[in-house]
Phi, psi and omega in degrees: 000146177284165178294122185291344178259006188281353183250014178299134182087000180256134178255135180226134172256135175247123178263110180113121181252037166280188182297324180296309182295318181292323177296315178299315181297317179299313182292320179295322178297320179296335180268006174100359181287153171269110191247134173238128180250130176247141184217130182287331181285174176263016179209164173267164176114332181061240180277005167264108189217104178272124180262124179242344186285130171092348181272141180281167178062020179066024183277166179210167177204168186265118176275349178236227183300139188232300195269139175247122183284160185293333183255022177266086190285325186298314182288329177293317178294320180295318179300316178296321183297322183262004171085025173255151189253138174267144179234134181293142178217165172049047185289351175270001181072193181258139166260174183236137181239125176241162178293138175245177181297317181248328182206160177303146182247126178270124179255176185302148182288171181259020177305128184081007175084028183305314180296314180295323179296320178296319179292322179297324177294319180294326183258018189307317180300319180286322178297318179296314180298321181293319178294318179298327178280010179062028176058029180285140178262005181246021181239176183294330178296311179298319181296319179296317178295321183293334182288340189252143175273160176297323180298317179295319177299319178300322176294318182299321182268004181053052183298145179280174183300321183294316180296318179296320180295323179298317180292324175295322179295343180272012174301328179287350177260308183272345185060034179204145173284160180307326181289339184249015181239129177295139176299332177299319180297320179292312182296322177301319178291317182293332181277354181280128176282109183237155176278188186302150182262028183226027179225058181279164174221163164219173184273128180299129181091354179120137181297336180292347177296331177292314179297317180296320179295319179296314180298323181291343180265002177275151181285337178240142176294148177296135178276097182280163180051042180233111183265141176271126183255318186207154178229127176236142178237133179200134175053046175074017178230158172245139179237127184247135169263124183231161176231113182246195182294338180259015180102194184279150179203186183228144177228150180227150179199173177279335181205160180229132170257114180269099184246036177265155174301154180302327180297333178268328179300320184288355176268349186271144176271127181244135175228115356292161182297154172297150173305151184305313181296326178288319176300317180294323179299315178287323181295320189272343184287130179260158172243139186280143174297140182206117174249122179256124179242128180247114183247118177259123179250162181287347177212158183265076187293341182281354179270111178220148178303133178086356180252149176278174180252011183213142183219134164263136184223160171260016180281164182299339183268356175080210180278160179208153177200165177295117187274351181204044183299337182278355184260150180278167177117152179290327179287165178207157182245129175258127180261130177241131177239110180257108181254160180062223182293339177296332177298315177298316181298318179295318179297324177292320176300314181295320180296325182278318188222013179069194182297332179299326179293325176290316180299327180295338179285356184254018181302323180298339180265349178107022185292341181293345180271001185233161178252131178284119184264324182200160180207145174220146175213153176218135174253108188292336176290344177264357179285122185292348183261003178210320179063040176159169181284300173199175188296141178230131177268104184277161176303133179094349176294125183294114184297335178291343178287338187302318181298331181290340181295334182248003185282128180299150175234098184063239181261021178246123179250150185249142177217167181134155182303330182292343179267351184283134180276326185256330186235039178299133180093352183251157170301322180298323177296321177297315180297312180300321180293325176294320177295319178298315180299322178296319177297321181292321175299315180301315180293320180298314181294318180299318179295319180294322182292332177293328180276309178199132184302142173234160176072156174073014180231000000 
């Protein structure tokens, strides 16, 4: 860790008040920097969004990022540091639901990673080659994997119906259908040494409590409803053109942490321009469609002896799990995450018949025995501040571009889940990237001070 007092007299602007930006701002503030955070939304948290409005019994659920894995240490340490509590959930792991002749069929759960283990066996030659290549994204193994879609690979190995259905069921994980997902993304996941898939957590009281706690520990309030338009660098300073509630203005600092989604970064004007390869990296990266539906029923009909509380499915409504098992009350909330083409299917269901049409898709789980009390949904691809759930590596994405997503440009450092090498797509990836950006700012300032002092004058 850098010296927490080493940034006194240094000003830093952080663009984006999601977990990546807030983590960077929090850590930089602890090191003595004067930090200003700008955020285009009217709230902090970004894609961490706890919905409390409209639900009975004071219940809530996550419209954005939800689950914390057992081996995600960075977010766990950060939560402890700011005084928020993690609560265990979904201890039975995920089961899998596929289409049947007459009704959906529930297959064995993935407790202990059963589904992933089956896929790893099917992809064993590629997983072995990828591990031997040290999981490098700048070599021929990664490039060969990146050229191929998961769907094409399934054809090559003559995969059976069950294997194909499993990969379709993972749309809620990858936010992409097999035809739109690079084989490299799948093999990278399969090659990761992970602990059990049945010891998840979420933050008691709502995941947004972490974002709120981080923002509350900053010396300056986050500047909400403030959009970043342009970034210019000159003579060891960064100058930002922004548009806030009072119109356009200018901000200056010694360094900038760019913690916006890649979809927003590519809209910003940079002077000097980003290197060509970096521009292409941001331009080409896609974000997966993701519709999150929160259904509150008068009873928790999905709770039955011998059944799990979470399912990956190849159904139009995507994956689903108990959205508030840690909360009291007779009512309960079922969370549905429709990724890839399932997002489109879910939106069509809602357009035709509202939340009731989505609930009707749960008859196999017992929804006819319950009354729908409230519902909320968000389609992240329609959100103007992100245009997708999280980053997806599509077939043909140049794997060598990935490193450019996190590469500093002058006095501008990058953060966000899309820059994370190990936890891309997760809250933990956002947190780790924010910590990395803070370290990079510290190193940048230290190097600059050896040449000529900056800040504090």
